[in-house]
Tab-separated table of C-alpha atoms and ligand atoms in Angstrom:
chain	number	residue	atom	x	y	z
A	137	MET	CA	147.019	102.294	108.932
A	138	ALA	CA	144.274	101.727	106.560
A	139	LEU	CA	143.912	104.209	103.601
A	140	SER	CA	142.450	107.692	103.511
A	141	GLY	CA	138.709	107.765	103.882
A	142	PHE	CA	138.654	104.281	105.212
A	143	ARG	CA	137.324	103.387	108.439
A	144	ASP	CA	138.756	100.402	110.482
A	145	PHE	CA	135.855	98.658	112.532
A	146	TYR	CA	137.432	98.132	116.205
A	147	PRO	CA	134.734	95.846	118.473
A	148	ASP	CA	132.968	98.639	120.292
A	149	GLN	CA	132.784	100.717	116.847
A	150	CYS	CA	131.588	97.366	114.970
A	151	ALA	CA	129.086	97.331	118.130
A	152	ALA	CA	127.878	100.700	117.485
A	153	ARG	CA	127.548	100.313	113.897
A	154	ASN	CA	125.456	96.793	113.965
A	155	ALA	CA	123.611	99.004	116.447
A	156	ILE	CA	122.463	101.440	113.364
A	157	PHE	CA	121.962	99.113	110.854
A	158	GLY	CA	119.433	97.226	113.889
A	159	THR	CA	117.657	100.287	113.826
A	160	TRP	CA	117.247	100.578	109.515
A	161	ARG	CA	115.997	97.524	109.730
A	162	GLU	CA	113.536	97.535	112.125
A	163	THR	CA	112.222	99.783	110.408
A	164	ALA	CA	112.166	99.085	106.993
A	165	ARG	CA	110.285	95.970	108.253
A	166	ARG	CA	107.482	98.346	110.390
A	167	TYR	CA	106.528	99.163	106.954
A	168	GLY	CA	107.131	95.781	104.770
A	169	PHE	CA	110.354	96.396	102.878
A	170	VAL	CA	112.258	93.223	102.050
A	171	GLU	CA	116.128	92.956	102.220
A	172	TYR	CA	118.048	92.019	99.062
A	173	ASP	CA	121.789	92.879	97.745
A	174	GLY	CA	123.833	93.210	95.170
A	175	PRO	CA	127.547	92.892	94.295
A	176	PRO	CA	130.304	95.422	95.091
A	177	LEU	CA	131.757	95.792	91.953
A	178	GLU	CA	130.256	96.112	88.591
A	179	PRO	CA	130.863	97.016	85.167
A	180	LEU	CA	131.910	100.456	84.920
A	181	GLU	CA	129.285	101.545	82.170
A	182	LEU	CA	126.398	100.913	85.115
A	183	PHE	CA	127.455	103.889	86.504
A	184	THR	CA	129.182	106.316	83.799
A	185	ARG	CA	125.711	105.783	81.931
A	186	LYS	CA	123.501	106.617	85.013
A	187	SER	CA	124.892	107.920	88.264
A	188	GLY	CA	125.932	111.583	86.503
A	189	PRO	CA	129.155	113.630	86.146
A	190	GLU	CA	129.297	114.518	89.516
A	191	ILE	CA	129.587	110.640	90.719
A	192	VAL	CA	131.354	109.297	87.739
A	193	GLY	CA	133.765	112.085	88.925
A	194	GLN	CA	134.206	110.345	92.363
A	195	LEU	CA	134.336	106.384	90.755
A	196	TYR	CA	136.945	103.900	92.047
A	197	ASN	CA	137.488	102.090	89.235
A	198	PHE	CA	140.343	99.873	87.331
A	199	LYS	CA	140.384	97.096	84.529
A	200	ASP	CA	140.922	93.674	85.951
A	201	LYS	CA	142.309	90.871	85.329
A	202	GLY	CA	140.276	89.763	82.268
A	203	ASP	CA	140.797	93.552	81.152
A	204	ARG	CA	137.004	94.357	81.751
A	205	GLU	CA	136.427	97.970	83.087
A	206	VAL	CA	134.889	97.902	86.669
A	207	ALA	CA	133.994	100.092	89.102
A	208	LEU	CA	133.345	99.836	93.084
A	209	ARG	CA	129.770	101.081	92.936
A	210	PRO	CA	128.980	104.368	94.517
A	211	GLU	CA	125.485	104.003	95.053
A	212	MET	CA	122.602	101.426	95.032
A	213	THR	CA	120.883	102.443	92.831
A	214	PRO	CA	121.766	101.250	89.198
A	215	THR	CA	122.586	98.273	90.769
A	216	LEU	CA	118.760	98.393	92.015
A	217	ALA	CA	117.715	98.808	89.013
A	218	ARG	CA	119.581	96.551	86.605
A	219	MET	CA	118.393	93.892	89.688
A	220	VAL	CA	114.485	94.499	88.964
A	221	THR	CA	114.599	94.818	84.819
A	222	ALA	CA	116.569	91.448	84.363
A	223	ARG	CA	113.529	89.460	86.565
A	224	HIS	CA	110.933	92.717	87.045
A	225	LYS	CA	108.146	89.971	86.226
A	226	ASP	CA	109.153	87.781	88.970
A	227	PHE	CA	107.717	90.084	91.425
A	228	LYS	CA	104.213	91.509	92.117
A	229	LYS	CA	104.282	95.392	92.136
A	230	PRO	CA	105.135	97.762	93.929
A	231	LEU	CA	108.392	96.045	94.982
A	232	LYS	CA	109.606	97.558	98.690
A	233	TRP	CA	113.072	96.770	98.606
A	234	PHE	CA	115.712	98.219	101.380
A	235	SER	CA	119.470	97.149	101.366
A	236	ILE	CA	122.708	98.260	103.222
A	237	PRO	CA	125.909	98.682	101.229
A	238	GLN	CA	129.040	99.932	101.887
A	239	VAL	CA	129.800	102.056	98.575
A	240	TYR	CA	132.711	103.940	97.685
A	241	ARG	CA	133.565	107.682	96.365
A	242	TYR	CA	136.936	108.950	95.725
A	243	GLU	CA	135.738	112.136	97.744
A	244	ARG	CA	138.430	114.470	99.760
A	245	PRO	CA	137.714	113.044	103.157
A	246	GLN	CA	136.781	115.411	105.490
A	247	LYS	CA	133.550	115.898	108.340
A	248	GLY	CA	130.792	113.726	107.603
A	249	ARG	CA	132.074	112.596	104.271
A	250	GLY	CA	134.579	109.264	104.027
A	251	ARG	CA	136.005	106.974	100.939
A	252	GLU	CA	133.603	104.643	101.752
A	253	HIS	CA	130.392	104.069	103.719
A	254	TYR	CA	127.564	102.440	104.832
A	255	GLN	CA	124.295	103.512	102.938
A	256	PHE	CA	120.448	102.724	103.729
A	257	ASN	CA	118.604	102.154	100.880
A	258	CYS	CA	114.749	102.224	100.350
A	259	ASP	CA	113.331	102.214	97.247
A	260	ILE	CA	109.292	101.473	96.299
A	261	ILE	CA	109.438	100.173	92.248
A	262	GLY	CA	106.163	99.987	90.190
A	263	GLU	CA	104.094	102.723	91.607
A	264	ALA	CA	103.221	105.819	90.819
A	265	SER	CA	100.760	107.131	93.013
A	266	LEU	CA	101.819	110.128	95.060
A	267	GLU	CA	100.705	107.665	98.020
A	268	ALA	CA	104.271	106.337	97.425
A	269	ASP	CA	105.667	109.296	98.014
A	270	VAL	CA	104.325	110.219	101.181
A	271	GLU	CA	104.860	106.452	102.123
A	272	LEU	CA	108.749	106.698	101.637
A	273	ILE	CA	109.173	110.376	103.178
A	274	ALA	CA	107.021	108.914	106.479
A	275	LEU	CA	109.602	105.939	106.698
A	276	LEU	CA	112.552	108.019	106.235
A	277	ILE	CA	111.279	110.314	109.090
A	278	ASP	CA	110.725	107.600	111.041
A	279	THR	CA	113.990	105.916	110.655
A	280	LEU	CA	115.579	109.117	112.041
A	281	ARG	CA	112.657	109.217	115.093
A	282	GLY	CA	113.506	105.623	115.751
A	283	PHE	CA	117.003	106.847	116.742
A	284	GLY	CA	115.627	109.134	119.248
A	285	LEU	CA	115.674	112.039	117.380
A	286	THR	CA	112.295	115.052	116.796
A	287	GLU	CA	110.929	117.341	114.427
A	288	LYS	CA	113.624	120.238	116.490
A	289	ASP	CA	116.801	117.986	115.447
A	290	PHE	CA	116.124	117.528	112.195
A	291	VAL	CA	114.171	118.689	108.621
A	292	ILE	CA	113.391	117.269	104.950
A	293	ARG	CA	113.510	119.534	102.612
A	294	LEU	CA	110.998	119.056	100.021
A	295	SER	CA	111.267	119.867	96.299
A	296	ASP	CA	110.131	119.175	93.221
A	297	ARG	CA	112.361	118.181	90.324
A	298	GLN	CA	109.849	118.867	87.592
A	299	PHE	CA	109.082	121.986	88.588
A	300	TRP	CA	112.583	122.713	87.617
A	301	THR	CA	112.124	120.891	84.564
A	302	ASP	CA	109.136	122.505	83.303
A	303	PHE	CA	110.116	125.979	84.463
A	304	MET	CA	113.211	125.382	82.157
A	305	ASP	CA	110.847	124.484	79.475
A	306	ALA	CA	108.968	127.499	79.893
A	307	LYS	CA	111.820	129.809	79.782
A	308	ALA	CA	113.781	127.612	77.074
A	309	VAL	CA	116.870	126.598	78.713
A	310	PRO	CA	118.765	124.809	75.985
A	311	GLU	CA	118.615	121.177	76.377
A	312	ASP	CA	122.590	121.270	76.711
A	313	HIS	CA	122.737	123.874	79.251
A	314	ARG	CA	119.821	122.530	81.581
A	315	TYR	CA	122.039	120.028	83.916
A	316	ALA	CA	124.789	122.846	84.433
A	317	PHE	CA	121.442	124.688	85.390
A	318	ILE	CA	120.333	122.241	87.436
A	319	GLN	CA	123.801	122.148	89.593
A	320	ALA	CA	124.013	125.818	89.760
A	321	ILE	CA	120.492	125.838	92.082
A	322	ASP	CA	122.124	122.799	93.830
A	323	LYS	CA	125.262	124.870	94.696
A	324	SER	CA	123.604	128.281	95.062
A	325	GLU	CA	123.509	128.168	99.060
A	326	ARG	CA	127.067	126.777	99.194
A	327	GLU	CA	128.333	129.407	96.608
A	328	PRO	CA	128.614	133.425	96.334
A	329	ARG	CA	125.663	134.815	95.090
A	330	GLU	CA	127.192	136.036	91.969
A	331	LYS	CA	129.020	133.076	90.927
A	332	THR	CA	124.801	131.375	90.375
A	333	VAL	CA	123.967	134.572	89.216
A	334	GLU	CA	126.888	134.154	86.413
A	335	LYS	CA	125.457	130.393	86.232
A	336	LEU	CA	121.944	131.353	85.286
A	337	GLY	CA	121.973	134.341	83.227
A	338	PRO	CA	118.915	136.600	82.821
A	339	LEU	CA	117.124	133.876	84.889
A	340	ALA	CA	118.998	134.485	87.815
A	341	ASP	CA	116.760	136.972	89.824
A	342	GLU	CA	113.580	134.988	88.707
A	343	VAL	CA	115.196	131.785	90.214
A	344	PHE	CA	116.312	133.293	93.693
A	345	ALA	CA	112.905	135.426	93.868
A	346	ILE	CA	111.200	131.387	94.219
A	347	LEU	CA	114.403	130.283	96.488
A	348	ALA	CA	113.283	132.895	98.700
A	349	ASP	CA	109.801	132.418	98.437
A	350	ALA	CA	108.661	128.476	98.230
A	351	GLY	CA	105.187	129.499	98.735
A	352	SER	CA	105.126	131.181	95.612
A	353	ALA	CA	105.737	128.820	93.408
A	354	LYS	CA	102.855	125.944	92.860
A	355	SER	CA	104.165	122.457	92.681
A	356	GLU	CA	100.374	120.398	92.601
A	357	ARG	CA	103.065	117.026	93.748
A	358	LEU	CA	104.404	119.124	96.803
A	359	ASP	CA	100.775	119.520	98.055
A	360	THR	CA	99.478	116.267	97.742
A	361	VAL	CA	102.931	115.233	99.536
A	362	GLU	CA	102.415	117.294	102.217
A	363	THR	CA	98.475	117.375	102.484
A	364	GLY	CA	99.578	112.985	103.190
A	365	LEU	CA	102.270	114.255	105.786
A	366	ARG	CA	99.812	116.144	107.336
A	367	HIS	CA	96.949	113.199	107.374
A	368	ARG	CA	99.893	111.305	109.210
A	369	GLY	CA	100.568	113.892	111.622
A	370	LEU	CA	104.131	114.480	110.097
A	371	GLN	CA	103.914	118.051	109.240
A	372	ASP	CA	106.297	119.228	111.028
A	373	TYR	CA	108.837	117.230	109.750
A	374	VAL	CA	109.017	119.029	106.867
A	375	LYS	CA	109.987	122.052	104.901
A	376	ARG	CA	109.643	123.095	101.134
A	377	ASP	CA	113.199	124.109	99.734
A	378	TYR	CA	112.971	124.573	95.995
A	379	THR	CA	117.303	124.684	96.184
A	380	VAL	CA	117.077	120.797	96.392
A	381	VAL	CA	117.567	119.909	93.084
A	382	ARG	CA	119.922	116.285	94.340
A	383	GLY	CA	123.339	115.997	92.485
A	384	LEU	CA	122.403	113.096	90.478
A	385	ALA	CA	121.031	112.654	87.038
A	386	TYR	CA	118.289	110.397	86.700
A	387	TYR	CA	115.565	112.290	89.628
A	388	THR	CA	112.403	112.988	87.928
A	389	GLY	CA	110.255	114.188	90.254
A	390	VAL	CA	109.537	114.811	94.194
A	391	VAL	CA	112.727	114.971	95.475
A	392	PHE	CA	113.983	115.889	99.289
A	393	GLU	CA	116.871	115.474	101.533
A	394	ALA	CA	117.174	115.272	105.315
A	395	PHE	CA	118.921	117.965	107.721
A	396	ASP	CA	119.979	118.259	111.415
A	397	ARG	CA	118.079	121.583	112.291
A	398	THR	CA	121.365	123.235	113.286
A	399	GLY	CA	122.566	123.485	109.839
A	400	GLU	CA	125.694	121.889	111.269
A	401	PHE	CA	125.983	118.453	109.504
A	402	ARG	CA	126.004	117.451	105.817
A	403	ALA	CA	123.228	116.262	104.183
A	404	ILE	CA	122.169	112.780	106.354
A	405	ALA	CA	119.764	111.302	104.077
A	406	GLY	CA	118.339	112.725	99.995
A	407	GLY	CA	116.264	110.919	97.425
A	408	GLY	CA	113.348	111.532	94.796
A	409	ARG	CA	111.477	110.275	92.123
A	410	TYR	CA	113.696	108.184	89.255
A	411	ASP	CA	110.574	107.255	87.097
A	412	THR	CA	112.493	107.129	84.033
A	413	LEU	CA	116.028	104.799	84.900
A	414	LEU	CA	114.488	101.732	84.448
A	415	LYS	CA	113.674	102.008	80.934
A	416	ASN	CA	116.596	103.654	79.747
A	417	LEU	CA	118.729	101.695	81.855
A	418	GLY	CA	116.663	97.905	80.891
A	419	ASP	CA	113.895	99.525	78.046
A	420	VAL	CA	111.200	98.410	81.056
A	421	ASP	CA	108.638	100.915	82.132
A	422	LEU	CA	108.212	101.296	85.549
A	423	PRO	CA	107.724	103.941	87.698
A	424	ALA	CA	110.582	104.674	91.235
A	425	LEU	CA	111.292	106.199	94.005
A	426	GLY	CA	113.954	105.918	97.067
A	427	PHE	CA	116.363	107.361	99.213
A	428	GLY	CA	119.999	106.500	100.675
A	429	MET	CA	121.103	107.938	104.328
A	430	GLY	CA	124.655	107.372	105.378
A	431	ASP	CA	126.113	106.162	108.401
A	432	MET	CA	128.532	108.684	108.708
A	433	VAL	CA	126.888	112.053	109.550
A	434	LEU	CA	124.056	110.192	111.248
A	435	ALA	CA	126.364	108.911	113.983
A	436	ASP	CA	128.154	112.426	114.239
A	437	LEU	CA	124.407	113.903	114.500
A	438	LEU	CA	123.431	111.035	116.573
A	439	ASN	CA	127.009	111.401	119.261
A	440	ALA	CA	125.985	115.241	119.117
A	441	LYS	CA	122.890	114.964	120.526
A	442	GLY	CA	124.077	112.197	123.242
A	443	LEU	CA	121.299	109.332	121.268
A	444	ALA	CA	124.381	107.494	120.251
A	445	PRO	CA	122.898	103.164	120.464
A	446	ALA	CA	124.873	101.801	122.985
A	447	GLY	CA	125.956	98.887	121.295
A	448	LYS	CA	125.133	95.491	122.604
A	449	THR	CA	127.930	93.250	124.503
A	450	GLY	CA	126.576	90.419	125.547
A	451	ASN	CA	129.145	88.975	127.680
A	452	GLY	CA	127.001	85.792	128.971
A	453	ILE	CA	128.736	83.041	130.843
A	454	TYR	CA	132.053	82.181	132.152
A	455	LEU	CA	133.353	78.681	132.534
A	456	ILE	CA	135.636	78.482	135.462
A	457	ILE	CA	137.582	75.011	135.216
A	458	ALA	CA	138.898	74.588	139.384
A	459	ASP	CA	141.235	71.646	138.485
A	460	ASP	CA	142.572	71.408	135.326
A	461	GLY	CA	141.935	67.715	135.663
A	462	TYR	CA	138.033	68.048	134.791
A	463	ARG	CA	138.785	69.886	131.854
A	464	PRO	CA	137.593	66.834	129.457
A	465	GLN	CA	134.133	67.245	131.627
A	466	ALA	CA	134.232	71.315	131.488
A	467	MET	CA	133.858	70.882	127.674
A	468	ARG	CA	131.421	68.971	127.623
A	469	VAL	CA	129.599	71.694	130.163
A	470	LEU	CA	131.114	74.312	127.538
A	471	THR	CA	129.411	73.186	124.201
A	472	ARG	CA	125.698	72.544	126.578
A	473	LEU	CA	125.960	76.313	127.869
A	474	ARG	CA	126.653	77.781	124.145
A	475	GLU	CA	122.837	76.532	123.702
A	476	LEU	CA	122.595	79.761	126.060
A	477	GLY	CA	124.789	82.302	124.788
A	478	PRO	CA	127.735	83.702	124.664
A	479	VAL	CA	130.443	81.506	126.376
A	480	HIS	CA	134.537	82.558	127.708
A	481	TYR	CA	136.478	79.920	129.371
A	482	SER	CA	140.595	80.211	129.865
A	483	PHE	CA	142.261	78.270	126.994
A	484	THR	CA	145.060	77.230	129.647
A	485	PRO	CA	144.829	76.508	133.130
A	486	ALA	CA	144.839	79.307	135.709
A	487	LYS	CA	143.879	79.965	139.449
A	488	VAL	CA	140.312	80.091	139.876
A	489	GLY	CA	140.876	83.747	141.803
A	490	LYS	CA	142.215	84.530	137.706
A	491	GLN	CA	139.301	83.040	135.885
A	492	PHE	CA	136.995	85.113	138.445
A	493	GLN	CA	138.431	88.071	137.160
A	494	ALA	CA	138.795	87.285	133.787
A	495	ALA	CA	134.735	87.185	133.897
A	496	ASP	CA	134.206	90.559	135.739
A	497	GLU	CA	136.770	92.409	133.036
A	498	LEU	CA	134.690	90.597	130.175
A	499	GLY	CA	131.121	91.979	131.759
A	500	CYS	CA	129.713	88.071	132.326
A	501	CYS	CA	126.090	88.102	134.122
A	502	TYR	CA	127.046	84.594	134.775
A	503	ALA	CA	129.973	81.722	135.630
A	504	VAL	CA	130.029	78.056	135.733
A	505	LEU	CA	132.085	76.885	138.014
A	506	VAL	CA	133.549	72.756	137.789
A	507	ASP	CA	135.015	72.277	140.626
A	508	ALA	CA	135.853	68.069	141.964
A	509	LYS	CA	134.834	69.877	145.638
A	510	ILE	CA	131.044	70.826	144.310
A	511	GLY	CA	130.689	67.231	144.344
A	512	ASP	CA	130.688	64.224	141.672
A	513	ASP	CA	129.168	65.395	138.441
A	514	LEU	CA	127.852	68.901	140.120
A	515	VAL	CA	128.862	72.243	138.574
A	516	GLN	CA	127.762	75.116	140.817
A	517	VAL	CA	126.666	78.218	138.617
A	518	LYS	CA	126.427	81.742	139.832
A	519	ASN	CA	124.433	85.051	138.465
A	520	LEU	CA	127.451	87.467	139.258
A	521	LYS	CA	125.296	90.095	139.241
A	522	THR	CA	123.238	89.089	142.448
A	523	ARG	CA	125.700	87.000	143.653
A	524	GLU	CA	122.636	83.837	143.675
A	525	GLN	CA	124.346	80.599	143.052
A	526	LEU	CA	123.316	76.844	142.835
A	527	ASP	CA	124.069	73.669	142.336
A	528	THR	CA	123.359	71.300	140.156
A	529	PRO	CA	124.491	68.040	137.607
A	530	MET	CA	126.502	68.699	134.968
A	531	ALA	CA	123.428	66.866	132.746
A	532	ASP	CA	120.873	69.715	133.784
A	533	ILE	CA	123.312	73.103	133.712
A	534	VAL	CA	121.009	74.528	130.505
A	535	SER	CA	117.802	74.186	133.204
A	536	ALA	CA	119.516	75.249	135.726
A	537	PHE	CA	119.154	78.557	134.424
A	538	THR	CA	116.337	79.278	133.763
A	539	LYS	CA	115.786	78.536	137.941
A	540	LEU	CA	118.222	81.363	138.512
A	541	ASP	CA	117.387	85.107	138.766
A	542	GLN	CA	117.234	86.288	135.106
A	543	SER	CA	118.133	90.176	135.631
A	544	ALA	CA	120.945	89.554	134.262
A	545	PRO	CA	120.038	88.334	130.794
A	546	LEU	CA	121.693	86.622	128.358
A	547	ALA	CA	121.966	87.935	124.766
A	548	PRO	CA	119.183	86.045	123.406
A	549	VAL	CA	120.538	83.287	120.537
A	550	HIS	CA	118.679	81.051	117.937
A	551	PRO	CA	118.050	77.584	119.473
A	552	VAL	CA	120.333	74.967	119.129
A	553	ASN	CA	120.137	70.907	118.955
A	554	PRO	CA	121.898	69.664	121.894
A	555	VAL	CA	124.653	67.611	121.892
B	25	LIG	P1	123.442	110.719	97.967
B	25	LIG	O1	122.158	111.881	97.934
B	25	LIG	O2	124.422	110.788	96.879
B	25	LIG	O3	122.191	109.570	97.420
B	25	LIG	O4	123.419	110.063	98.827
B	25	LIG	C1	122.714	109.547	100.160
B	25	LIG	C2	123.536	109.767	101.553
B	25	LIG	O5	124.690	109.176	101.419
B	25	LIG	C3	123.939	111.248	101.471
B	25	LIG	O6	122.977	112.292	102.312
B	25	LIG	C4	124.362	111.289	102.547
B	25	LIG	O7	124.533	111.256	104.057
B	25	LIG	C5	125.632	109.867	101.960
B	25	LIG	N1	126.793	109.975	101.602
B	25	LIG	C6	126.904	110.367	100.304
B	25	LIG	N2	128.454	110.544	100.042
B	25	LIG	C7	128.498	110.604	101.241
B	25	LIG	C8	130.161	110.132	101.672
B	25	LIG	N3	131.326	110.411	100.702
B	25	LIG	N4	130.845	109.659	103.106
B	25	LIG	C9	129.585	109.425	103.842
B	25	LIG	N5	128.458	109.304	103.386
B	25	LIG	C10	128.483	110.561	102.037
B	25	LIG	C11	122.392	108.420	96.591
B	25	LIG	O8	123.479	107.743	96.821
B	25	LIG	C12	121.440	107.667	96.026
B	25	LIG	N6	121.445	106.969	95.095
B	25	LIG	C13	120.201	107.457	96.612
B	25	LIG	C14	118.740	106.945	96.490
B	25	LIG	C15	118.143	105.732	96.843
B	25	LIG	N7	117.896	107.656	95.514
B	25	LIG	C16	116.787	106.887	95.273
B	25	LIG	N8	116.935	105.164	95.709
């Protein structure tokens, strides 16, 4: 059994996961983002310095055999910041980068929360304009739309971390109480009101009034972002909501979280601006923003809506060897057939009927029959769906496929040099 909070991916689950990755990659590509990756194991210090206490409490960390304090990445943002600060001069700004890391958090496993998950990360680095915030939120919306979800299914709750920083400045909230203050707002929806009142002290009434009526609190940044999204026709996907402050310590400006409309699930995605992280980490003054979307809540939501993407099981061709004396010739055909797509065959001699049955069980679209009865050097190609068939010289096997009805297409493959 896998460890608690960790998942096995049997082939159908792996296919479903890869279908999600496919939509993630495709949407990122449409926005001109390029893929990067980093190591799953990092120096512990990278996260203790930057992610904030909430994440640090959930770290998988240990001493390696060289006595180094290391941790499995609980999120991608510190790794991205480290990579960009190390080589920022090599890249034209703004950077638009995405990644699909597996990340690890020692949390209590529950619905939508595991100890590992895959997280689609999209980040823009080196752009201070709020147009980048609009673009990033549009990318988040389009990613979810890419799975068939609509404004009836999900909403992006928009907020402004800077609004609360200004609020705390105006009310002279002491520096050492600020993180707890922000956390109290973050948890205010999930905790009893008295508990939040206790944490916020004399400012509680004022904070609750803002949370109850987002329109009463001004944020020019949010006005600009909302206008930008309206120009793109995406206004129905967002809602201003100052309860969103984000658990991570590094956010500075516009922040947001995506939720299903029913409120049944935990956050689907979250992100925002972190304009000071690169400066604090590597002394490189570059503004930045991004989001992370986990695969677990997303898959639960897609299942609930009947939108779970069907994984591809392109089970192309079954090579049927009627007479085992022909196995050497058949192996030559096998190599050629693999220029076209996935090819299966029986590793040991078997009756022809059994081999057709195996083809059926695997969902193969085609069979290629190697049988002395067909004729010298000839093989028979059959479309198992339409029952069409033709005999062809072994040497012409690949071109024979183009003559057959292609209504049951093979999984596309990259071109292979013929043998
Ligand atoms: P986060 O809000 O901690 O942000 O995580 C982003 C998303 O990852 C969540 O909304 C949720 O879908 C998923 N997630 C988080 N923890 C778990 C878990 N234990 N099990 C399953 N899914 C989970 C970040 O990690 C930021 N680094 C995102 C970001 C990128 N900000 C800027 N750039």
